[in-house]
Coordinates of C-alpha atoms and ligand atoms in Angstrom, one line a residue:
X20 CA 69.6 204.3 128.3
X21 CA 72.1 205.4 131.0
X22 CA 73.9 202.1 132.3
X23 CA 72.8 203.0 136.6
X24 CA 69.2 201.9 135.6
X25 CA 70.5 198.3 134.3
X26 CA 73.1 198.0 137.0
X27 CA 71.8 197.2 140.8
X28 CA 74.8 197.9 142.8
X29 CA 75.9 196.9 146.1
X30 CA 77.9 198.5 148.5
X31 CA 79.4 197.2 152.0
X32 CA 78.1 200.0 154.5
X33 CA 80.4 200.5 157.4
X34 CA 77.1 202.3 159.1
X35 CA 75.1 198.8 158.8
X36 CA 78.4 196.7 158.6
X37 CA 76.3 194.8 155.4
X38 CA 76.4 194.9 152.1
X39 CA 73.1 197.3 150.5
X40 CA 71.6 198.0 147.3
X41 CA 73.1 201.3 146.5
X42 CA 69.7 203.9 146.1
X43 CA 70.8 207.1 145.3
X44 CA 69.1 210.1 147.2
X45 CA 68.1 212.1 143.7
X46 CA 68.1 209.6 140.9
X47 CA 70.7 209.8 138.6
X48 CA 73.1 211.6 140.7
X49 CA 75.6 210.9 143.5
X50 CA 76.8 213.1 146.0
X51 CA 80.2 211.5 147.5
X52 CA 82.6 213.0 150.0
X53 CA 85.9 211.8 150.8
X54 CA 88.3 213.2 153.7
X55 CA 91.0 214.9 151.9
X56 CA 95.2 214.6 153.2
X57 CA 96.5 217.0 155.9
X58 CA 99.1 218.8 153.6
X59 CA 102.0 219.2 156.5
X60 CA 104.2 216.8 154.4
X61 CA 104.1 214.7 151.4
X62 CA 101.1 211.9 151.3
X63 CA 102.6 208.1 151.6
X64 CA 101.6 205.1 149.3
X65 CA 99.1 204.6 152.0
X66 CA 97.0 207.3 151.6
X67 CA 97.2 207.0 148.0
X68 CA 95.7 203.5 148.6
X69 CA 92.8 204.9 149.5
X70 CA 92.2 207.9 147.4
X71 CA 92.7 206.0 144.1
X72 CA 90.3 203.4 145.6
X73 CA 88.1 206.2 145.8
X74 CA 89.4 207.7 142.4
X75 CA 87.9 204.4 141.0
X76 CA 84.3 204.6 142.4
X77 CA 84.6 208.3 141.0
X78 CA 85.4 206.7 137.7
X79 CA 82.5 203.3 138.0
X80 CA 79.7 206.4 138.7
X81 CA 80.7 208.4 135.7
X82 CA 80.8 204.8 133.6
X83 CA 77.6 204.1 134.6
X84 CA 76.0 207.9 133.8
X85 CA 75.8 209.3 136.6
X86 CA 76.3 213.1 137.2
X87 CA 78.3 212.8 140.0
X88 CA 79.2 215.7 142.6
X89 CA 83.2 214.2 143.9
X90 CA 84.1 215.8 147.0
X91 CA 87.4 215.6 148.2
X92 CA 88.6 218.4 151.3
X93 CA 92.3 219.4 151.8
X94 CA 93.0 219.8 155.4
X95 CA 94.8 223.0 155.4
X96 CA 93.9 224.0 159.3
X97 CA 96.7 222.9 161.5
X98 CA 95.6 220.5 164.3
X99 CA 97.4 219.0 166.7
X100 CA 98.9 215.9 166.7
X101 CA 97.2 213.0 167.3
X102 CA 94.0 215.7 167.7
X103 CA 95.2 216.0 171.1
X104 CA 93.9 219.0 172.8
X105 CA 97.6 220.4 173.6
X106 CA 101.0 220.5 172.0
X107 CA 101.6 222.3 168.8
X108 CA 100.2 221.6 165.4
X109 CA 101.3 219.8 162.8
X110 CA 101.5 222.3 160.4
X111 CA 103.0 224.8 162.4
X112 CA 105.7 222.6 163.8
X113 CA 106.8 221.5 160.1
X114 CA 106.7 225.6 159.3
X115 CA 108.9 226.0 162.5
X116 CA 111.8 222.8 162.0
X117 CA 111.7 224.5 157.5
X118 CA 112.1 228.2 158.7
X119 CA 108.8 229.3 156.8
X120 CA 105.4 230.3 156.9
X121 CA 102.4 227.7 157.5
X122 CA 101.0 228.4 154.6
X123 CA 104.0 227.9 152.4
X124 CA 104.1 224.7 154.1
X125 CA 100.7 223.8 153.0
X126 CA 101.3 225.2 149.9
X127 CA 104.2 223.1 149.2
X128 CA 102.3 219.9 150.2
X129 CA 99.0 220.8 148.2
X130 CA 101.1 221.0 144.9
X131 CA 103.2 218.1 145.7
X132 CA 99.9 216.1 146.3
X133 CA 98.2 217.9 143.2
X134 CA 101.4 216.4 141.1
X135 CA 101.7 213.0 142.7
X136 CA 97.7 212.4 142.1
X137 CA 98.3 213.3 138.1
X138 CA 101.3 211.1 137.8
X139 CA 99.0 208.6 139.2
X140 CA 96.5 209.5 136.6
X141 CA 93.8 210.1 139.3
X142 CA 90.5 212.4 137.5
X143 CA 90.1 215.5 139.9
X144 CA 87.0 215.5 142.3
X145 CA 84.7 218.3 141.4
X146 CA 85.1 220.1 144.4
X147 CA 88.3 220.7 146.3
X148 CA 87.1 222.9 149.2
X149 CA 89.8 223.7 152.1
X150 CA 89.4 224.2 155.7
X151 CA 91.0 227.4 155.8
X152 CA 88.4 228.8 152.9
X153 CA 85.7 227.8 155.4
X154 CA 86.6 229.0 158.8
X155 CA 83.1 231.3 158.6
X156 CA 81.2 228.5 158.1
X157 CA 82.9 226.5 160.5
X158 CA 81.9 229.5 163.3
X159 CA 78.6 229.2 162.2
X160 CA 77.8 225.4 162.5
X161 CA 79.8 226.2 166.2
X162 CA 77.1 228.4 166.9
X163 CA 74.1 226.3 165.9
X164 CA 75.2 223.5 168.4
X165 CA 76.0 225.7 171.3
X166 CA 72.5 227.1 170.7
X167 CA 71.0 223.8 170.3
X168 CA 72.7 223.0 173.6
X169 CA 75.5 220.4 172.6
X170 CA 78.5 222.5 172.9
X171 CA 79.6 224.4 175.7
X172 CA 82.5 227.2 175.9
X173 CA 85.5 227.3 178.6
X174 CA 88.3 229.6 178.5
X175 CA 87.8 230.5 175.1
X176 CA 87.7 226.9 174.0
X177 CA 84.3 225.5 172.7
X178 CA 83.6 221.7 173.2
X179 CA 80.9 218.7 171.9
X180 CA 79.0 217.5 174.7
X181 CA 79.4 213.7 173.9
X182 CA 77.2 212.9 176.7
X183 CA 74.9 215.7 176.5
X184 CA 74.2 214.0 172.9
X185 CA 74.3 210.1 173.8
X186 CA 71.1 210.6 176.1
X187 CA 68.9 210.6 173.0
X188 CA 71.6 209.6 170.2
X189 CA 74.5 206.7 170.0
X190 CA 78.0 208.1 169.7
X191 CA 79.5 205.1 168.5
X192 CA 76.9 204.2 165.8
X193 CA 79.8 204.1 163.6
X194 CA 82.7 202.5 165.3
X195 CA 80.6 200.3 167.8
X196 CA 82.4 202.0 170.6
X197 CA 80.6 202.9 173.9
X198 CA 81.4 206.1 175.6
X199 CA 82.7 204.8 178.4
X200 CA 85.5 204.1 175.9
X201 CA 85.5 206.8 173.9
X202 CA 88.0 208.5 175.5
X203 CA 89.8 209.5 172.3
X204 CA 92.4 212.4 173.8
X205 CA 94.5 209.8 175.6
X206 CA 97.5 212.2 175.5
X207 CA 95.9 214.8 177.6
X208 CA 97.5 214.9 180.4
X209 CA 95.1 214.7 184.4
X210 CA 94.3 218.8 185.2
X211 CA 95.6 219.9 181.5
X212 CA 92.2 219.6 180.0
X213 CA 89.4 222.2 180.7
X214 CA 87.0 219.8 179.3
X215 CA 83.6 218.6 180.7
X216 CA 84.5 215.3 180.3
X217 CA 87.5 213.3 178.9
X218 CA 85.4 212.1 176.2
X219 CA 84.0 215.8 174.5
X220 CA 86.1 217.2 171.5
X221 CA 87.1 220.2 170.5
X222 CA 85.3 222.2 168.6
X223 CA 87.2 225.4 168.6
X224 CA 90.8 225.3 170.3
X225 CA 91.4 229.4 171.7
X226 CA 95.3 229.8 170.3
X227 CA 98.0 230.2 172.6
X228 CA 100.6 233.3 172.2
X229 CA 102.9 230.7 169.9
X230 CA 100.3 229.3 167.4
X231 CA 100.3 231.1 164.2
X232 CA 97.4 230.0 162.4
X233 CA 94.8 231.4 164.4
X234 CA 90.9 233.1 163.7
X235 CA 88.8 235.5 165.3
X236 CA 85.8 234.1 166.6
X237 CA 83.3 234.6 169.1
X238 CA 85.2 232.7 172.2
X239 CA 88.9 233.5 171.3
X240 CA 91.5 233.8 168.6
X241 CA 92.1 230.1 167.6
X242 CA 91.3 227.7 165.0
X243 CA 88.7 224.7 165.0
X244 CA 88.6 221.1 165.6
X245 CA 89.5 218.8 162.8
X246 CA 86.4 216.9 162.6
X247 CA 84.6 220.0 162.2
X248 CA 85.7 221.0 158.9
X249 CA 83.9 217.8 156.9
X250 CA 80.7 218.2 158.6
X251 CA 81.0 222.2 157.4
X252 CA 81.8 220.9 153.4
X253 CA 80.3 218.1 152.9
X254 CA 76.9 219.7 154.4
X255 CA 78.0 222.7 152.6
X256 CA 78.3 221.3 148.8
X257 CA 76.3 217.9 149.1
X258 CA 73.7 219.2 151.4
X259 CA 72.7 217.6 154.7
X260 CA 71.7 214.3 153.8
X261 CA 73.8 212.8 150.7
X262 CA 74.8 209.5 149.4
X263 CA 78.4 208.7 149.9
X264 CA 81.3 209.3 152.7
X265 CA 84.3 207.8 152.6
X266 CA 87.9 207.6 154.2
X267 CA 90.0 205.2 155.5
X268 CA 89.2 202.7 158.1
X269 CA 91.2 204.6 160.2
X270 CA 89.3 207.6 160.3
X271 CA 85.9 205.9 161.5
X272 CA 86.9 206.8 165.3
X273 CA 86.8 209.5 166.2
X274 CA 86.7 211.4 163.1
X275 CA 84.1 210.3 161.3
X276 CA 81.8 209.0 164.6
X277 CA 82.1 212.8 165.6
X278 CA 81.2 213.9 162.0
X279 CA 78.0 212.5 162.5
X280 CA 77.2 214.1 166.1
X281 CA 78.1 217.0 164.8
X282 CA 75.6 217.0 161.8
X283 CA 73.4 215.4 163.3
X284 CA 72.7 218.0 165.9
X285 CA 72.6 220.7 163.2
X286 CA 69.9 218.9 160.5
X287 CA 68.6 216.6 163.0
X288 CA 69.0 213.4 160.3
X289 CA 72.0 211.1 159.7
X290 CA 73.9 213.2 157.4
X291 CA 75.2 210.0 155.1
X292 CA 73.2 206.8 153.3
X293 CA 76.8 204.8 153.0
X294 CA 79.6 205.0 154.9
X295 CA 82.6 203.7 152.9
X296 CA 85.6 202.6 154.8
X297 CA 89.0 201.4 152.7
X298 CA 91.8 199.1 155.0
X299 CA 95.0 199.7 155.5
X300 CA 98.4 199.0 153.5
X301 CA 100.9 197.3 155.1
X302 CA 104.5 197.8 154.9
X303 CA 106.7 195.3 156.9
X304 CA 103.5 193.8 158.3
X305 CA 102.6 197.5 159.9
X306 CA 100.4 200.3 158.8
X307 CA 102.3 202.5 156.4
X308 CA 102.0 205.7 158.5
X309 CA 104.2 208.8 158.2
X310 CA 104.3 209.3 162.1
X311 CA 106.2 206.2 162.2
X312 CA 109.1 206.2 159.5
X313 CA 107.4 203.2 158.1
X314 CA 106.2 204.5 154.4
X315 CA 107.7 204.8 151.1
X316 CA 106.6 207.8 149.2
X317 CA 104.6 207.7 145.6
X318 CA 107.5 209.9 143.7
X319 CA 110.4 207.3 145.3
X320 CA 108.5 204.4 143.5
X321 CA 108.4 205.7 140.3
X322 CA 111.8 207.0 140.3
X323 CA 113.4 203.8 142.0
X324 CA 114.9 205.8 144.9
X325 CA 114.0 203.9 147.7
X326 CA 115.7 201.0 150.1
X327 CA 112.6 198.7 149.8
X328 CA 112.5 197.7 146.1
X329 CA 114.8 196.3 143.9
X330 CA 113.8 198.6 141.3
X331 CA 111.4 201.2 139.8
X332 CA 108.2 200.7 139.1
X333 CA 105.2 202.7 137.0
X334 CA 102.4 204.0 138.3
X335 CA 100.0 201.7 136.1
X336 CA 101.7 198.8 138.1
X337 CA 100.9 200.6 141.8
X338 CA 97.1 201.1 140.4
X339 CA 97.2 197.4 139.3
X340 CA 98.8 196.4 142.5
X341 CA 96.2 198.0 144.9
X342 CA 93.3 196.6 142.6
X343 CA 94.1 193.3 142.8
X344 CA 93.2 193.6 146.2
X345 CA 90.0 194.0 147.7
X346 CA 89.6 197.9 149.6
X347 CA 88.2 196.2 152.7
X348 CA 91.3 193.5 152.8
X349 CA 94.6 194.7 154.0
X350 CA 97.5 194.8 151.4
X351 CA 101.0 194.1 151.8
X352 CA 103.3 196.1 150.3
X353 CA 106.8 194.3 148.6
X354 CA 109.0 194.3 145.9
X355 CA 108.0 190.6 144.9
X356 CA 104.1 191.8 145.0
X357 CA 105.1 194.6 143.0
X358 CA 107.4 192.7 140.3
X359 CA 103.9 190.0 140.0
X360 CA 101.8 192.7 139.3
X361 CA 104.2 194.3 136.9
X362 CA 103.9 190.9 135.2
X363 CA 100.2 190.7 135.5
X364 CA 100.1 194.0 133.8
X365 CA 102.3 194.1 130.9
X366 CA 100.3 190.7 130.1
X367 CA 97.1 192.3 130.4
X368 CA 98.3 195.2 128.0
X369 CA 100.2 193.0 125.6
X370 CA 96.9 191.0 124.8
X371 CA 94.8 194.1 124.8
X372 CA 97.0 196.3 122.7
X373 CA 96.7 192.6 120.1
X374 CA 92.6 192.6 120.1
X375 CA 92.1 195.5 117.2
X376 CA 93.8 192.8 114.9
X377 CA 91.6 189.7 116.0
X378 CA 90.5 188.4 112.5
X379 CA 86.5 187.6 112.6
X380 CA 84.0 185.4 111.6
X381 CA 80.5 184.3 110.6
X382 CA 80.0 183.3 114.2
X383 CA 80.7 183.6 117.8
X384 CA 82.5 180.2 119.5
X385 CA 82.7 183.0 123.1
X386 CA 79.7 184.4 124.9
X387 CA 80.8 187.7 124.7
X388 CA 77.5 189.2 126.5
X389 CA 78.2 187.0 129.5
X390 CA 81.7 187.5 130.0
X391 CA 80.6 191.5 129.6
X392 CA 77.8 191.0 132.2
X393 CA 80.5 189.4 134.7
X394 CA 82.3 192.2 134.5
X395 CA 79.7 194.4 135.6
X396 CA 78.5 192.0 138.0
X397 CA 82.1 192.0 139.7
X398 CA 81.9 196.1 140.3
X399 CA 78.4 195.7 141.1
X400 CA 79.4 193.4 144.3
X401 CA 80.5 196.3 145.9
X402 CA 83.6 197.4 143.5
X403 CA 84.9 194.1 143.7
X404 CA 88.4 195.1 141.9
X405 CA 90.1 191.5 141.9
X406 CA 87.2 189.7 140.9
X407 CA 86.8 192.2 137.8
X408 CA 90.9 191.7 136.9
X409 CA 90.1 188.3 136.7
X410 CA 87.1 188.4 134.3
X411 CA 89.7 190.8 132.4
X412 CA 92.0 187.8 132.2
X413 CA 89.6 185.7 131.1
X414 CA 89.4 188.0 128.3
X415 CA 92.9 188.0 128.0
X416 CA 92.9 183.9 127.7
X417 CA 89.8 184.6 125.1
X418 CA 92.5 186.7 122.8
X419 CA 94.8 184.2 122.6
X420 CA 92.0 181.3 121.9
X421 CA 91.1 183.5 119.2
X422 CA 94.5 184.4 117.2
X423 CA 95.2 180.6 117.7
X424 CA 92.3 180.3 115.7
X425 CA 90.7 178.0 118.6
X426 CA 87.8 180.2 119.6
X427 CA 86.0 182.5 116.7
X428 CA 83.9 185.9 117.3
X429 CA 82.0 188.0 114.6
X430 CA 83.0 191.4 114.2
X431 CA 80.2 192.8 116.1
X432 CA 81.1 190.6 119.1
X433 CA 84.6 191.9 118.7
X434 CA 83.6 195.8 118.9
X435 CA 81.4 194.5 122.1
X436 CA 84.8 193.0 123.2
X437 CA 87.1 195.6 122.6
X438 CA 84.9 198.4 124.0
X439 CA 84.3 196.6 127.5
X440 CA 88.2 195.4 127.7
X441 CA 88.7 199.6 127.2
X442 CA 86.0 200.7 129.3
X443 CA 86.9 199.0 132.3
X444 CA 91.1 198.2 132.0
X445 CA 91.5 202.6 131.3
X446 CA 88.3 204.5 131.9
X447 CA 87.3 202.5 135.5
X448 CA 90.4 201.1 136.8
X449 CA 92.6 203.7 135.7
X450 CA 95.2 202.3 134.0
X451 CA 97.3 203.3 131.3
X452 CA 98.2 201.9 128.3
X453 CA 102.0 200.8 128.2
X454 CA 102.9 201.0 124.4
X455 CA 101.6 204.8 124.9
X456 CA 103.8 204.7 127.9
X457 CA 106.8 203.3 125.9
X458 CA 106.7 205.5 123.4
X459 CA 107.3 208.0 125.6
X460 CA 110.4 206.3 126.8
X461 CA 111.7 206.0 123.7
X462 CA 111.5 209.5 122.7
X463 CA 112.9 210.1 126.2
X464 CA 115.8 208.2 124.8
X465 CA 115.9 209.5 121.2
X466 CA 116.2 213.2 122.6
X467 CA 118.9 212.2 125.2
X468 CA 120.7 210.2 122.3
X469 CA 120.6 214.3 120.3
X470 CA 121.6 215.8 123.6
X471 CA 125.0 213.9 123.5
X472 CA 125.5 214.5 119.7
X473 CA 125.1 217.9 120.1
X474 CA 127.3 217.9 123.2
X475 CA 130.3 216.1 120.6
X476 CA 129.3 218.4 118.1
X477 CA 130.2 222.0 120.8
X478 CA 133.0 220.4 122.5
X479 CA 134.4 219.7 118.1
X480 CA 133.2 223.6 118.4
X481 CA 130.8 222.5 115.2
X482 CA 128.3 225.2 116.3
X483 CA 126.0 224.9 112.8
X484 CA 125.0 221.2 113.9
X485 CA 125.0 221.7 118.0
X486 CA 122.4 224.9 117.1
X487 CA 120.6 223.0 113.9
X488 CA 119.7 220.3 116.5
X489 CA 118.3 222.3 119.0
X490 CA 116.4 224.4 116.4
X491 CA 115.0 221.7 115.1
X492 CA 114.0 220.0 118.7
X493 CA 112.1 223.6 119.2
X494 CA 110.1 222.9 116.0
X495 CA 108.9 219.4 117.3
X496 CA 107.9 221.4 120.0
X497 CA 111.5 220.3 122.3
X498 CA 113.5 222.4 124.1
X499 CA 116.5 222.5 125.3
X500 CA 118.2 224.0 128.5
X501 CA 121.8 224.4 128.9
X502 CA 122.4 224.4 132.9
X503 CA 125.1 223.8 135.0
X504 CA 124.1 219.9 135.7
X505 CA 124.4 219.4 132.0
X506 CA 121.2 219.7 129.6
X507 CA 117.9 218.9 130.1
X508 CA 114.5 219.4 128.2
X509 CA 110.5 220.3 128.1
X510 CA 108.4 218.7 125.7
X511 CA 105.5 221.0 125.2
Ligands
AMP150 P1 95.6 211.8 156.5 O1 96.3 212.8 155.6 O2 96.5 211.2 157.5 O3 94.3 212.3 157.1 O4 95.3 210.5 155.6 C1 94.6 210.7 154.4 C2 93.8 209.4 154.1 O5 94.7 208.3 154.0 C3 92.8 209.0 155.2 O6 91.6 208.5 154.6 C4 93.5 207.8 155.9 O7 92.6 207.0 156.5 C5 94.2 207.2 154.7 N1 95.4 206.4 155.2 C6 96.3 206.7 156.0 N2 97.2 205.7 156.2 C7 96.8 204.7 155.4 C8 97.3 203.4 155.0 N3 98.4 202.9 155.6 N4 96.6 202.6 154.1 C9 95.5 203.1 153.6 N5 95.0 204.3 153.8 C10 95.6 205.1 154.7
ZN151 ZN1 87.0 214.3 157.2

């Protein structure tokens, strides 16, 4: 029997603002759609707080059975800053300050984010669509609303009528705003904007003579509105009405609130059963945001080059780190919170890597069942992370009852044991095993140990054992690359 039908989850609704017993729309599968990174520079430790909270729900479906459908966008359009309807985009002013195209910029920021997320052992979503792929589409959903009379064209620029739509719908059903407050393009200037009203956004922007990402369409040569391009995928690959959007709690206004109107319109149904919404982490008590200098990047972490901590730290630790904390709670980023968790985890992988050797008994003294049931129980509250860490260290406590020869468990007990400690510590949360990890290091070190040898071996001009050691490294699969830095190496 697939796990889902013995599991009754819960999730926290940011629609409802309560927690809801999760029902998917076709049983046994879940649609889910997250808003992907805008890929003008490199994503912070911030937004990697909330992708690998979503990386983790990916990974609870697929746990429990479910054939999921992971949708994740890249934002590969470049919109203005702040979405404001005036000013140059991000991606294009990034292209213009590097001396190369947009799309190399995007490029650049795509692969960047494509390595980061593996480094971070993140599973891929099973779609990756981009706005730039789906500028057609994106024209098309422009043309149902202007037909259905919600959008209205000036100058070659097409709007949202926001209060056109709030006569019969609420444009704020999300965010709680009214819209009377909703006036989300506070940069445009009085007289700059040819909108209707301040609150309406853009739904296509006509291009001015500078802007080089730009589209045929209909009204102009230009490029769409930001929010446009999630309606257009998510509709597109999970149909009109799926289970699961997510994003950060940042994106709920306007983003999200203008996903809906724009869907809505189109299907004439809320497009999305639960809204997900993670919270923000904190660095120096303030959002870690790239538009303010105040962020520290995913690479700089792992490699220690950074001014914030007092060393480097693995990515296991950052993915321990942000689970010990509840998504909706906001998380302080520091290099004392990062050295606890480092503890935390080493003590977590120590005990776990010591469970295979557990001697047995005749009987159980531990209620294995029920520890296991609390487990689900803690992911079932709405991916409770920290309460499920703390069930793990329970087991962890149970380990060392055990070898102490203070606690007993039968052999089948201890394959129950061992499989939930795996299931949950490296196929849900993510995590990788250390040992695995050191061994790594220490062939790291073993090789750069035969790199120097074979350095004193050329400069003795001993060119048999400088060239019997690097044959040999190719047959282990090791090569080496003379450069002028010095040598380095692949493993393959
Ligand atoms: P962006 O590329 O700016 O659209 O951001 C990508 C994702 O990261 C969005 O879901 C944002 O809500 C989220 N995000 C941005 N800053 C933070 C932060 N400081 N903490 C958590 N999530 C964030
Ligand atoms: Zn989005």
């Amino acid at each position: 029997m697939k796990l889902y039908k013995e599991n009754q989850l819960k999730i926290y609704n940011s629609l409802s603002k309560s927690k809801e017993l999760f029902k998917t729309i076709h049983d046994g599968h879940v649609g889910m759609y997250v808003c992907g990174p805008t890929v003008y520079s490199n994503a912070h430790l911030g937004n990697i707080r909330t992708f690998m909270f979503f990386d983790v729900v990916y990974r609870y479906f697929l746990h429990l059975g479910y054939k999921v459908r992971y949708v994740r966008n890249i934002t590969d359009v470049g919109h203005l800053e702040n979405d404001a309807d005036h000013g140059e985009d991000r991606i294009a002013k990034k292209a213009r300050l590097e001396q190369i195209e947009p799309m190399e910029v995007v490029q650049r920021y795509t692969v960047d984010f494509h390595e980061v997320l593996k480094k971070y052992n993140f599973l891929p979503p099973s779609i990756e669509p981009t706005a730039t792929g789906h500028i057609v589409e994106q024209i098309e959903m422009i043309k149902i609303i202007i037909d259905k009379g919600f959008a209205y064209e000036i100058n070659g620029s097409v709007y949202f009528d926001v209060v056109a739509y709030n006569k019969n719908n609420n444009y704020g059903i999300l965010s709680g705003r009214k819209v009377e407050d909703a006036i989300h393009n506070t940069r445009t200037l009085d007289g700059q904007s040819d909108k209707r009203n301040p609150q309406d956004f853009a739904l296509w922007k006509k291009a001015d003579e500078r802007h080089i990402m730009r589209w045929p369409s209909p009204w102009s040569d230009g490029f769409p509105g930001w929010h446009l391009e999630c309606s257009v995928m998510s509709s597109k690959y999970l149909g009109t009405h799926f289970d699961i959007h997510g994003g950060g709690m940042d994106l709920k206004f306007p983003h999200h609130e203008c996903e809906i109107a724009q869907s809505k319109i189109c299907s004439g149904q809320q497009p999305v059963n639960y809204w997900m919404h993670t919270n923000m982490l904190l660095l120096n008590s303030q959002k870690m945001a790239k538009s303010t200098g105040n962020y520290i990047l995913p690479d700089q972490i792992l490699t220690g080059e950074n001014t914030i901590l007092s060393k480097a730290f693995s990515a296991s630790v950052i993915r321990f780190f942000n689970m010990q904390a509840n998504y909706r709670s906001i998380l302080d980023f520091s290099s004392e919170a990062l050295e606890a968790s480092e503890k935390g985890y080493s003590k977590l992988m120590e005990a776990f890597n010591t469970l295979s050797k557990l001697s047995t008994s005749k009987s159980s003294s531990i209620n294995i069942q029920e520890w296991k049931q609390k487990c689900y129980d803690a992911m079932n509250d709405d991916f409770n992370t920290p309460i499920l860490i703390s069930h793990l260290f329970e087991g962890v406590k149970f380990i060392h009852l055990i070898r102490e020869g203070k606690e007993t468990i039968t052999a089948t007990d201890l394959k129950v044991f061992s499989d939930t400690m795996n299931a949950f510590i490296f196929d849900v949360l993510g995590l990788l095993n250390n040992s695995k990890q050191s061994s790594s290091h220490k062939i790291d070190g073993v090789v750069e140990l035969l790199i120097k040898l074979r350095k004193q071996a050329r400069d003795n001009k001993d060119w048999a054992l400088s060239d019997q050691i690097r044959d040999e490294l190719i047959t282990l699969g090791i090569q080496l690359k003379d450069g002028r830095e010095g040598t380095s190496y692949t493993v393959n």
